Amino acid sequence: TAEVAHALMKRHTDCFREDLLPALAKQGIELLRWDDLSDTEQESMRRLFRDRIYPVLTPLVVDSAHPFPYISGLSLNLAVIVRDPDADATMFARVKVPPVLPRFLEASPNRFTPLEDVIAAHLGQLFTGMEVVEHHAFRVTRNQDLEIDDDISEGLLEALERELLRRRFGPVVRLEVEETITDGVLDLLTAELEIEQGQIYRLEGPLDLAGMAAIADLDRPELRYSPFVPSKEVLPADADMFGAIRERDLLVHHPYDSFTTTVQRLIEEAADDPNVLAIKQTLYRTSGKSPVVDALVEAAEAGKQVVVVVELKARFDERANIAWARKLEKAGCHVVYGFVGLKTHCKLALVVRQEADGSLRRYCHIGTGNYHPKTARLYEDIGILTADPEVGEDVSALFNHLTGYSRQTRYNRLLVAPQGLRSGLVERVEREIEHHHAGRPARVRMKCNSVVDEEVIDALYRASREGVPVDVWVRGIC
């Protein structure tokens, strides 16, 4: 995997230099290193450095009184060697490139230069009276995996908060350096960060190209794809939401079908509807200002029973999910955190509504995507909106399992992990083999994030060998 990662990083930098920079230059947008700027541009950058950059920089020298500083994951840094002319001694110093400042600075209209180049050009002002011998940009990536003890006695929320603090200090798994770095500085970084040769990535600078997002945000509409507008045909604005779902199941295919006018609308209308008695929902990831969370808060404040299963262990969204959980609890929602040792990965919403005849009906959304309005415009996901009584019964039973001590394992329509999903998938693949042998139409089509389960993989191989057409779409690991 290290070989593949090195090759990918090389492709990444080659794409930037050979494809992206020339394409931008053709459109009059230039990314330049410090030495390529004109005298006037350098002067404007000097003023900017003095006024906005210098005050937030903290040079950290390493000597007997100053230990090697902690290097946070994905931060961009300058490794600087300075010489004291009086003592004729050299020292190592680290200057962190402030993440609060723009990554690429506009030296003149449509001409940009990396922030670290501007800092490097003014290192003499940070180390007054010292001689700056050399400087090199570097960046580390730390292992971000969280480990939560399945036998924890404290609450899951508190355990996760503690682990999030520890995550900052995870071991270094990658050191990116500019290829111009000298062996002496690289050896020092390698020793202090305790990494091996295979974890070093020498790249043509500049490093950390995530800052290119600012270039992509330039007001140049002619350089963008025309915006895609999702369809609202599944549920037109004038359609009665609950009536439409009662009439028939609705399949929504995001981003082609609008998330806002279907799934989000269901939760928002349920929050407003005086006939809705309860809303139950799982939250895995959602957006910064989430209309779904706002609707759940509104429903709870209106006196409806609101139950939310928040998956705290959603990778890299843990901190945001803790904040949502607290906001929902404060509003009076019943919040639970899934199971220790398992991830609650299902995307479910259940609305319990009293109909005109006094009966209670369940309206459900079951989907593959998160309740996240922004990613719903980008990621390809499928969901079903249904009032089918059997499905409603299953979803109610599953929520009871997620929030209480129900040991439900058998469901009418749902396949629920960890007990029933694998066996249910294998059973369905075997059924297609039987259809094929009996001369009936047979086919397996499967779409998933990853395929790593041996029993499922073996079943797919079996079906294929028996002559069943097998189509598998895999987003990630296969």
PDB file of C-alpha atoms in Angstrom, residues 11 24 34 37 44 76 99 103 115 119 144 159 195 205 211 226 260 299-300 326 338 355 391 443:
ATOM      1  CA  ARG A  11       0.418  11.617  -9.846  1.00  0.00           C
ATOM      2  CA  LEU A  24      -5.133  28.142 -15.210  1.00  0.00           C
ATOM      3  CA  TRP A  34       8.167  34.159  -4.512  1.00  0.00           C
ATOM      4  CA  LEU A  37       6.767  37.803  -8.481  1.00  0.00           C
ATOM      5  CA  SER A  44       2.794  44.566  -1.655  1.00  0.00           C
ATOM      6  CA  LEU A  76       1.952  23.154   7.073  1.00  0.00           C
ATOM      7  CA  PRO A  99      -4.204  28.019   9.104  1.00  0.00           C
ATOM      8  CA  ARG A 103      -3.377  29.505   1.695  1.00  0.00           C
ATOM      9  CA  LEU A 115       1.601  31.836   2.053  1.00  0.00           C
ATOM     10  CA  ILE A 119       6.798  33.810   5.311  1.00  0.00           C
ATOM     11  CA  GLN A 144      -6.754   9.556  13.129  1.00  0.00           C
ATOM     12  CA  ALA A 159     -15.225   8.444  26.279  1.00  0.00           C
ATOM     13  CA  ILE A 195       9.216   7.654  11.294  1.00  0.00           C
ATOM     14  CA  GLY A 205       6.168  22.025  -3.969  1.00  0.00           C
ATOM     15  CA  GLY A 211      -5.925  25.538  -0.444  1.00  0.00           C
ATOM     16  CA  SER A 226     -23.351  24.900 -15.310  1.00  0.00           C
ATOM     17  CA  THR A 260     -34.823  19.177  -0.061  1.00  0.00           C
ATOM     18  CA  ALA A 299     -40.933  19.222  16.756  1.00  0.00           C
ATOM     19  CA  ALA A 300     -39.683  18.545  20.295  1.00  0.00           C
ATOM     20  CA  ARG A 326     -26.243  18.178  23.037  1.00  0.00           C
ATOM     21  CA  GLY A 338     -26.248   3.533  19.342  1.00  0.00           C
ATOM     22  CA  GLU A 355     -55.155  10.157  10.350  1.00  0.00           C
ATOM     23  CA  VAL A 391     -42.219  -1.742   6.653  1.00  0.00           C
ATOM     24  CA  ARG A 443     -29.616 -11.617 -12.148  1.00  0.00           C
TER      25      ARG A 443
END
